[in-house]
Coordinates of C-alpha atoms and ligand atoms in Angstrom, one line a residue:
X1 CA -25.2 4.0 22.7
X2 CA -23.4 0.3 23.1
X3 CA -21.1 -0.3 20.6
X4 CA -20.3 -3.9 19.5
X5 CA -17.1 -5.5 21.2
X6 CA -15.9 -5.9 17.4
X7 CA -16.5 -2.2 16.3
X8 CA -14.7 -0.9 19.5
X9 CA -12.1 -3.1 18.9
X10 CA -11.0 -2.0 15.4
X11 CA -8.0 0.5 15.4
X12 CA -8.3 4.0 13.9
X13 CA -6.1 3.8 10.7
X14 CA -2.4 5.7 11.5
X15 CA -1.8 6.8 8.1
X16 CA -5.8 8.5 7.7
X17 CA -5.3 10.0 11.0
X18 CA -1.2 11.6 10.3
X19 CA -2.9 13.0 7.2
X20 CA -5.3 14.2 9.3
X21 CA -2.6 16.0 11.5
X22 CA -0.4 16.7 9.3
X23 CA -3.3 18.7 7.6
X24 CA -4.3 20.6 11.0
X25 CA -1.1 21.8 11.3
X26 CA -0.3 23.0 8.0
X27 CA -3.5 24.8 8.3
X28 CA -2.1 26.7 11.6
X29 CA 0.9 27.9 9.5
X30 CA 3.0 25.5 10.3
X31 CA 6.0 24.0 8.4
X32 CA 5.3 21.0 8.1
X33 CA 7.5 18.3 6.4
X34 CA 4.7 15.1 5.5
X35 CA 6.7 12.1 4.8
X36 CA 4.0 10.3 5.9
X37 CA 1.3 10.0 3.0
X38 CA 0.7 7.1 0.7
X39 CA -0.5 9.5 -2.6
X40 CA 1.7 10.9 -5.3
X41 CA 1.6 14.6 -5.7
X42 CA 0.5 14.1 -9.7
X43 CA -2.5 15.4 -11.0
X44 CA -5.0 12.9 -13.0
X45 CA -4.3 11.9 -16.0
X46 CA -5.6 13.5 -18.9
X47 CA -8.0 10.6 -20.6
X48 CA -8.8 10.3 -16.9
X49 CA -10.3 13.5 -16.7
X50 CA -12.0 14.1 -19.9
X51 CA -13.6 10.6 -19.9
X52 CA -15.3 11.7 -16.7
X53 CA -15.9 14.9 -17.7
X54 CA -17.6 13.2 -20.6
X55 CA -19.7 11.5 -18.6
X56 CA -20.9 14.0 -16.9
X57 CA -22.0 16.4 -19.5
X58 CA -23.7 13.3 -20.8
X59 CA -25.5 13.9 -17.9
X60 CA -25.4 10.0 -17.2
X61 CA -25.3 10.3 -13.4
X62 CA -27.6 6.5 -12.5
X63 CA -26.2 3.5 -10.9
X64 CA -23.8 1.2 -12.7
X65 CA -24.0 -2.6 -12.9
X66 CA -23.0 -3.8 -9.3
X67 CA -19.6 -5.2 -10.6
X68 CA -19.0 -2.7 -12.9
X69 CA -19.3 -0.9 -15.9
X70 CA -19.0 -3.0 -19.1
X71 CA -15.6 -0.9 -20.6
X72 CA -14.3 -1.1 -17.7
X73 CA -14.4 -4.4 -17.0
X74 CA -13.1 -4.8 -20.2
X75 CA -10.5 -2.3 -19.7
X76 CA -9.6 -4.5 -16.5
X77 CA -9.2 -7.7 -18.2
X78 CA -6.8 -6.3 -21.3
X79 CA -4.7 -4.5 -18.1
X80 CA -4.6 -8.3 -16.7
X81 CA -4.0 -9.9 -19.8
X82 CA -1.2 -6.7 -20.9
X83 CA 0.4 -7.1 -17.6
X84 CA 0.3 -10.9 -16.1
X85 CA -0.1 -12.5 -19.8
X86 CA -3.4 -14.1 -17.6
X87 CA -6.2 -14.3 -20.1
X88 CA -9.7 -13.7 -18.6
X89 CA -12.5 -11.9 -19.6
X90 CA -14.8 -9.3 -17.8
X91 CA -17.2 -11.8 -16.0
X92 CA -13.5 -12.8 -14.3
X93 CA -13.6 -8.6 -12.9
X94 CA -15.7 -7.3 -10.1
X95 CA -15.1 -3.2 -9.6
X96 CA -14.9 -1.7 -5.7
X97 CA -14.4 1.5 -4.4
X98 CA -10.4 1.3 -4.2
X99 CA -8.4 -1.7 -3.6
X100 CA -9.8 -1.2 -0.1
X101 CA -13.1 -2.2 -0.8
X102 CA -12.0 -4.9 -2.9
X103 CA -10.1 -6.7 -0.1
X104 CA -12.5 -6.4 2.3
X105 CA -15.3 -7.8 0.1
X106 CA -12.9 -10.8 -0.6
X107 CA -11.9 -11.3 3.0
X108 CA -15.6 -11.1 3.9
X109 CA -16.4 -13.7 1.0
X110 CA -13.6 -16.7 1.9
X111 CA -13.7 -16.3 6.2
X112 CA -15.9 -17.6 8.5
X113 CA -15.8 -16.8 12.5
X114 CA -12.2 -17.8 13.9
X115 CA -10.8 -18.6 10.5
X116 CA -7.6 -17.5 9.5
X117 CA -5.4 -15.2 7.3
X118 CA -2.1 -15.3 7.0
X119 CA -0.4 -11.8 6.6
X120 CA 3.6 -11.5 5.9
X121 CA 5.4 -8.8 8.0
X122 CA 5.9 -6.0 7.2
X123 CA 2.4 -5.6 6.1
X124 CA -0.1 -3.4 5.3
X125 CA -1.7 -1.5 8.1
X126 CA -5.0 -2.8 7.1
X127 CA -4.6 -6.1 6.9
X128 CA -5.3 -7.1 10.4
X129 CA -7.7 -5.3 11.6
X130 CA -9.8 -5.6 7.8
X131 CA -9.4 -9.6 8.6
X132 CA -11.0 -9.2 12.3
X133 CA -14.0 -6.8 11.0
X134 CA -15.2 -10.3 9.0
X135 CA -14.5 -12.0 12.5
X136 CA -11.6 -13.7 11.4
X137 CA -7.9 -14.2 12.9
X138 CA -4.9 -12.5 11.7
X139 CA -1.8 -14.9 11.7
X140 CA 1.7 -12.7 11.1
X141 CA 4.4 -14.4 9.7
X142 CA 7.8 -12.4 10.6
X143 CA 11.0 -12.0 8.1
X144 CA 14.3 -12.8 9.3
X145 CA 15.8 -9.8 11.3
X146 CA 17.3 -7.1 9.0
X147 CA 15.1 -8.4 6.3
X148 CA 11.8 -7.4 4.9
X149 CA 11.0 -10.7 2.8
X150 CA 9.5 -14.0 5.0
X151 CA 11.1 -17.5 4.6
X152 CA 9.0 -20.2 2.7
X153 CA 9.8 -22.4 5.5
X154 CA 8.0 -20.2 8.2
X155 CA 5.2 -19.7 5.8
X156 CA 4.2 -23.1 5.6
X157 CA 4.5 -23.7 9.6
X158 CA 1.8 -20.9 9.8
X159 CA -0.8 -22.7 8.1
X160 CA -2.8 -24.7 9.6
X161 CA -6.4 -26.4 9.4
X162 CA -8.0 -23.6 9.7
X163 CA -6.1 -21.3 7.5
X164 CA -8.2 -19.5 4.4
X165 CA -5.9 -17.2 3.1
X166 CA -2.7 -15.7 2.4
X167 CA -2.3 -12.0 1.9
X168 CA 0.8 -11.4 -0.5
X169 CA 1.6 -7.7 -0.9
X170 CA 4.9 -7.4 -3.4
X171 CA 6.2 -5.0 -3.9
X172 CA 5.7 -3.8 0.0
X173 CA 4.4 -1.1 1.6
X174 CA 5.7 -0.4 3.8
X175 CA 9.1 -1.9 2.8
X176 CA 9.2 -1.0 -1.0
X177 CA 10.7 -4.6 -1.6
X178 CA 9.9 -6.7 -4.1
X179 CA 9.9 -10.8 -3.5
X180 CA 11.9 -12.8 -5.6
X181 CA 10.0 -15.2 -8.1
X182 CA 11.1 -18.1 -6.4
X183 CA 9.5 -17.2 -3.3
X184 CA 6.6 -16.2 -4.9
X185 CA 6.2 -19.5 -7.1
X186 CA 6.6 -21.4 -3.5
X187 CA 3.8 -19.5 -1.9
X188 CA 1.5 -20.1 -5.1
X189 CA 2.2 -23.7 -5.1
X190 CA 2.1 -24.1 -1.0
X191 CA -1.7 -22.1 -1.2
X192 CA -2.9 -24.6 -4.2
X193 CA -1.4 -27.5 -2.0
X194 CA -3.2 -26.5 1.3
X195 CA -6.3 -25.4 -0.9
X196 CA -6.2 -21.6 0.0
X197 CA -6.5 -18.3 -1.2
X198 CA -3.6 -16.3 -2.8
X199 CA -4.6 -12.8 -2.4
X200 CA -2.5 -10.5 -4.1
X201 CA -2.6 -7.4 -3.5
X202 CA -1.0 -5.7 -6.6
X203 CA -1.7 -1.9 -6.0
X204 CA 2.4 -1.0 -6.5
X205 CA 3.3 -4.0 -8.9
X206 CA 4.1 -1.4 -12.0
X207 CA 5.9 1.0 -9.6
X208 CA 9.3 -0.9 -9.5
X209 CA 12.4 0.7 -10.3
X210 CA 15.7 0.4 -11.9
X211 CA 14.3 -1.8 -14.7
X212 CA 12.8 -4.3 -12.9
X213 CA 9.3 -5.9 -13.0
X214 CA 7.3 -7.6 -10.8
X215 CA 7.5 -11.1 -10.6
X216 CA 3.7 -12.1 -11.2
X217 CA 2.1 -15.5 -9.5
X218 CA 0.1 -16.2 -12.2
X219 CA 3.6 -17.6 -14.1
X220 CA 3.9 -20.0 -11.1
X221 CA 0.8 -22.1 -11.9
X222 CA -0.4 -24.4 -14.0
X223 CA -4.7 -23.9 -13.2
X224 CA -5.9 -22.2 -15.2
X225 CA -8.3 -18.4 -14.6
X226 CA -11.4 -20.8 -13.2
X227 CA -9.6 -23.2 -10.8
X228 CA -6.6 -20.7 -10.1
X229 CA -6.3 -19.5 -6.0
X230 CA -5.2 -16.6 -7.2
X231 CA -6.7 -13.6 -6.5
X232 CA -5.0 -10.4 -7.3
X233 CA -6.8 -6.7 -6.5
X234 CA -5.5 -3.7 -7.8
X235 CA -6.7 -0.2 -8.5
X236 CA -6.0 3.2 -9.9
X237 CA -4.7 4.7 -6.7
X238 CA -1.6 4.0 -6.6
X239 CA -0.8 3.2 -10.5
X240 CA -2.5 6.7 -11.7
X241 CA -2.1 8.2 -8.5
X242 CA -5.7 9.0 -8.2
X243 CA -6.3 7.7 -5.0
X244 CA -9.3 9.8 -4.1
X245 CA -11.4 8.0 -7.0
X246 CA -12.0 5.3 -5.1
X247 CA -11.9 2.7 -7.6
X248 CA -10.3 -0.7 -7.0
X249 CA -10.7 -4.2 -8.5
X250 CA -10.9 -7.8 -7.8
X251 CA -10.0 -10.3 -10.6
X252 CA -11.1 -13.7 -9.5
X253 CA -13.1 -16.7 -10.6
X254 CA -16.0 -16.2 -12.2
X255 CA -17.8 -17.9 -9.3
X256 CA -16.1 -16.3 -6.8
X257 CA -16.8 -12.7 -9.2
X258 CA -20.5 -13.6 -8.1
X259 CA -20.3 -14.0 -4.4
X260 CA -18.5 -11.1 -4.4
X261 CA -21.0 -9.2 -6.4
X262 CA -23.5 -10.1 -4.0
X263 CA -22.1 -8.9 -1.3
X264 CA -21.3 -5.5 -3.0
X265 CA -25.1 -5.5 -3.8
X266 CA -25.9 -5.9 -0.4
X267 CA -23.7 -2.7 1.1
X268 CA -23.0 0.0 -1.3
X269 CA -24.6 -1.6 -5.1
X270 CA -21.9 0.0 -6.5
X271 CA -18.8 2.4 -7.0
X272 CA -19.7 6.1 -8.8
X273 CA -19.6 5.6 -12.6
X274 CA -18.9 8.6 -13.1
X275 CA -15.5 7.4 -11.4
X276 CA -15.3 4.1 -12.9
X277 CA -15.7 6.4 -16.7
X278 CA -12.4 8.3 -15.0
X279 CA -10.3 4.6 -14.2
X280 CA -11.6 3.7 -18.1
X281 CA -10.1 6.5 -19.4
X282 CA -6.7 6.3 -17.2
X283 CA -6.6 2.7 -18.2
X284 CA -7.0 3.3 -22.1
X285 CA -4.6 6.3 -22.1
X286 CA -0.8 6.6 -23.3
X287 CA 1.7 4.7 -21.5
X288 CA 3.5 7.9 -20.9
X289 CA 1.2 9.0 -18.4
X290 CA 1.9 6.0 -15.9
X291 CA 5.8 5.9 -16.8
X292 CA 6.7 9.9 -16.0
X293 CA 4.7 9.1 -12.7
X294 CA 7.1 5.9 -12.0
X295 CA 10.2 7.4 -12.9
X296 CA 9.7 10.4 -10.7
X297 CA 9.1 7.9 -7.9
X298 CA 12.5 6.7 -8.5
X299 CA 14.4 9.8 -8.8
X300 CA 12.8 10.7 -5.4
X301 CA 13.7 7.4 -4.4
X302 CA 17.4 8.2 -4.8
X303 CA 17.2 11.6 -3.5
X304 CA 15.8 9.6 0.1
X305 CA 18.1 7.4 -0.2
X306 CA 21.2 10.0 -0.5
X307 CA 19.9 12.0 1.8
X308 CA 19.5 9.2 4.4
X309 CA 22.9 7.9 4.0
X310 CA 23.7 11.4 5.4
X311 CA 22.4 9.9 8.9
X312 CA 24.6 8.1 10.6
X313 CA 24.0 4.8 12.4
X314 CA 20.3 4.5 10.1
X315 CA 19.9 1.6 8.6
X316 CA 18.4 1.8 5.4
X317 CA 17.9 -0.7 2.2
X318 CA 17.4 0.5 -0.8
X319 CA 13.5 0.0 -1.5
X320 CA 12.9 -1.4 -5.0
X321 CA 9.1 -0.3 -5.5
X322 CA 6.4 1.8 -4.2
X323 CA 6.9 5.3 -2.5
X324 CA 8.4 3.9 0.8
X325 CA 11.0 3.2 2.7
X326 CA 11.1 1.8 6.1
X327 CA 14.6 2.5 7.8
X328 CA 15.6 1.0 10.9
X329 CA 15.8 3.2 13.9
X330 CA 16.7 1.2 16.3
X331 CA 20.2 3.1 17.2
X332 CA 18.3 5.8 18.2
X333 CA 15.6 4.2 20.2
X334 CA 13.7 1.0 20.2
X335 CA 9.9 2.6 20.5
X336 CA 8.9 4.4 16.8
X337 CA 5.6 5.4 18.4
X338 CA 8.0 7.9 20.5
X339 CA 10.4 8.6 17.8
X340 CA 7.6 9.5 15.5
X341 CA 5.9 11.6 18.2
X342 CA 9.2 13.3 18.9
X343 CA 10.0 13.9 14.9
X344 CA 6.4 15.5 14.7
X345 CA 6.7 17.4 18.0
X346 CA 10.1 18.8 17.8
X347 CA 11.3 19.1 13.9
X348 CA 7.7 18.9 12.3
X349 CA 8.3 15.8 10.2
X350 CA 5.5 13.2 9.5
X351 CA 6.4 9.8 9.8
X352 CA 4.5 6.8 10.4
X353 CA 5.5 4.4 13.4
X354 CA 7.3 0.5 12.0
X355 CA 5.1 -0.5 15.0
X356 CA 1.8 0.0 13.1
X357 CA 3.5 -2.4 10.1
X358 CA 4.5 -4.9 12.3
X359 CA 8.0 -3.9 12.5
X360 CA 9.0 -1.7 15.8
X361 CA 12.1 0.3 16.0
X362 CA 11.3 1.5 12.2
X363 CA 9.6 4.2 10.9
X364 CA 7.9 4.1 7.4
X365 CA 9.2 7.5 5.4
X366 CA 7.6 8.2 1.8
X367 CA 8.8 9.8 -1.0
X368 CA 5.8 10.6 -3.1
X369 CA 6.7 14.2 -2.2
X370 CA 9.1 17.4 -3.7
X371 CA 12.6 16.5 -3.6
X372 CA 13.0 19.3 -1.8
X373 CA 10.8 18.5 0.9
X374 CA 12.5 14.9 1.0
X375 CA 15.7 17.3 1.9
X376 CA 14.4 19.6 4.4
X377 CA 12.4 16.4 6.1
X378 CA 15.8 14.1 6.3
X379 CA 17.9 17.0 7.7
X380 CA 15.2 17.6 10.4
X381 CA 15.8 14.0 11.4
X382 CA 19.3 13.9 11.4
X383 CA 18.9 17.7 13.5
X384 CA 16.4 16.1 15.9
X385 CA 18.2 12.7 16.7
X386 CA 22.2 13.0 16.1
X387 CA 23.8 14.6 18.3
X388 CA 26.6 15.3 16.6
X389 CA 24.9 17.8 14.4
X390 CA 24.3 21.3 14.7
X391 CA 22.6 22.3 17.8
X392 CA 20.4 24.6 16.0
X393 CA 17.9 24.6 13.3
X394 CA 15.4 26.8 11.7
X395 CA 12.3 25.1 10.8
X396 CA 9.6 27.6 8.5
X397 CA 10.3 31.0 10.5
X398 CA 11.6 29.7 13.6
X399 CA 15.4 28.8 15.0
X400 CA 14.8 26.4 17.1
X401 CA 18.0 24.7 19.5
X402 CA 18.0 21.2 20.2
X403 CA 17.5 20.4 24.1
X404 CA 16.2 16.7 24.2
X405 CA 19.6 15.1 23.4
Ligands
PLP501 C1 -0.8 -2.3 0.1 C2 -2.0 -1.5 -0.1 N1 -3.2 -2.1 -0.5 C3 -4.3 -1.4 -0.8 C4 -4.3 0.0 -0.6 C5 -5.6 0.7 -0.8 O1 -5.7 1.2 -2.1 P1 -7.0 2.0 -2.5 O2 -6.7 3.5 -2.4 O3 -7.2 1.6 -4.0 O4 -8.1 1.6 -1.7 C6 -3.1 0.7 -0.2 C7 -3.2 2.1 0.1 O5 -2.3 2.7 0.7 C8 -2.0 -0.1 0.1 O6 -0.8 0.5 0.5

């Protein structure tokens, strides 16, 4: 069979395919240390779970409105109004399956062939190659070396006349930083000057530590929910942890809500209400539920960080959201794809190559997992790259010496 140029061209995604491995060997008995995944180990959320559950005894099992069920919408639009203080109501909401889906039916709605998208490194992995599938051109804008958060300045001088969007992802995976608000006002008022689309991509904005919060774009203009360039997507995946319900959202225009509802018409009609009853119920439920999720992220947070600290010559900053961290290898070599291959092959550890984020000579480590497994993965990297400690190791029932060094 001939496969289009564009299909064969799109990458496998690195992340899907380490769970992937990471699974295989686990399953072979091996001890495998994953500080490769992008889910919190949580379970659902109780009003998550007995709203579907609900549901489904109801035995009300049809298709939903394309854009999405009516409480949820509405449960979408008090989240935005709770959490931005931007009013809009549920005609301004389109549901997707995951924040995925969302994004691509937005990228797929503003570019045309050879237009292009503007993506900040380090980025998503994603990004690119979700902005070539709608035959558009990703344009990557680098940060300063040593730093994880672009200049204005070299924002600007990336777009050009055929520019459509930028693609604002804050706080960062893979990064875990957090933009200032000055930088984000500047990139809110440089889209509404160039006329182009602010996509923010919120998925981590409530999972910030040490006190902080998010600095939101929607303070930094003056339009108001129908003219705004803002679009922001977000989801349960990352704020519930419940990334395998698939459910995501847009909040746009409501003119832009309707393209985009087409288009969801057009490929998949809708996401599974009995998920969408699950994301209603996760968004109505107590507080509580969200927080003991974010403040275990930050507790593992500073058990990475200790335990990091304990490898010399890393450099490491100190991420201020999400679940990652993305520590600069460079002293021990300047190709991640080789130092995560080498982590994997020789000390079981999952990591996931800086290369695939746009920043080589890192490698992106999570903490969504046990503290303990944060431990046991960190000393198996210090093990398999510093020379100077022990030349032995046992990893799950085997003592295995170091010989590569
Ligand atoms: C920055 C970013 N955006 C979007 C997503 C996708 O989220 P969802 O599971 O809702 O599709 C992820 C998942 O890893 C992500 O890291």
């Amino acid at each position: 069979m001939s496969l289009s140029a564009l299909a064969s061209s799109i990458a496998e995604s690195p992340t899907l395919s380490l769970n992937e491995t990471a699974r295989a060997l686990r399953e072979k008995g091996e001890s495998v240390i994953h500080l490769g995944g992008g889910e919190p180990k949580n379970k659902a959320p109780r009003s998550a779970a007995q709203a579907c559950a609900a549901k489904l005894e109801g035995g009300d099992v049809k298709y939903t409105p394309t854009s999405g069920t009516a409480g949820l919408k509405q449960a979408v639009a008090r989240y935005t109004e709770q959490s931005y203080g931007w009013s809009v109501g549920p005609a301004n909401v389109i549901v997707c399956d995951g924040a995925k889906g969302a994004l691509f039916n937005v990228l797929f709605a503003l570019v045309d062939p050879g237009d292009e998208v503007v993506v900040l490194a380090p980025y998503w992995v994603s990004y690119p190659e979700m902005i070539k599938m709608v035959r558009g051109v990703p344009v990557i804008v680098r940060p300063p070396e040593g730093g994880f958060v672009p200049r204005l300045e070299d924002v600007a001088a990336a777009l050009g006349a055929k520019t459509k969007a930028l693609i604002v992802n804050s706080p960062n995976n893979p990064s875990g930083a957090v933009y200032p608000e000055e930088l984000v006002a500047g990139l809110v008022r440089l889209c509404e000057e160039r006329g182009i689309a602010y996509i923010s991509d919120d998925i981590y904005h409530k999972l910030v530590f040490d006190g902080r919060t998010t600095p939101s774009p929607y303070r930094a203009t003056d339009q108001d929910p129908e003219t705004t360039k803002i679009i922001s997507i977000n989801g349960i995946s990352k704020l519930f942890g419940m990334t395998g319900f698939r459910i995501g959202w847009a909040v746009a225009p409501k003119a832009m809500v309707k393209v985009l509802a087409r288009i969801q018409a057009q490929t998949v009609s809708c996401t599974s209400g009995l998920l969408q009853a699950a994301a209603e119920g996760a968004l109505n439920g107590p507080p509580a539920d969200f927080e003991a999720l974010r403040s275990s992220l930050q507790a593992n947070r500073d058990v990475m960080m200790r335990e990091l600290a304990a490898i010399p010559r890393l450099k490491v900053r100190r991420p201020e959201g999400t679940f990652y961290c993305l520590p600069d290898f460079r002293a021990y070599g300047a190709d991640s794809a080789a130092l995560a291959r080498l982590l994997l092959e020789k000390a079981l550890v999952v990591t996931v190559p800086g290369r695939e984020f746009g920043m080589e000579g890192h490698l992106r480590l999570s903490y969504c997992t046990s503290a303990e497994e944060i431990r046991e993965g960190a000393a198996r990297i210090r093990w398999a790259l510093d020379p100077e400690a022990p030349k032995q190791m046992r990893i799950g029932s085997k003592t295995v010496v170091r010989d590569w060094l």
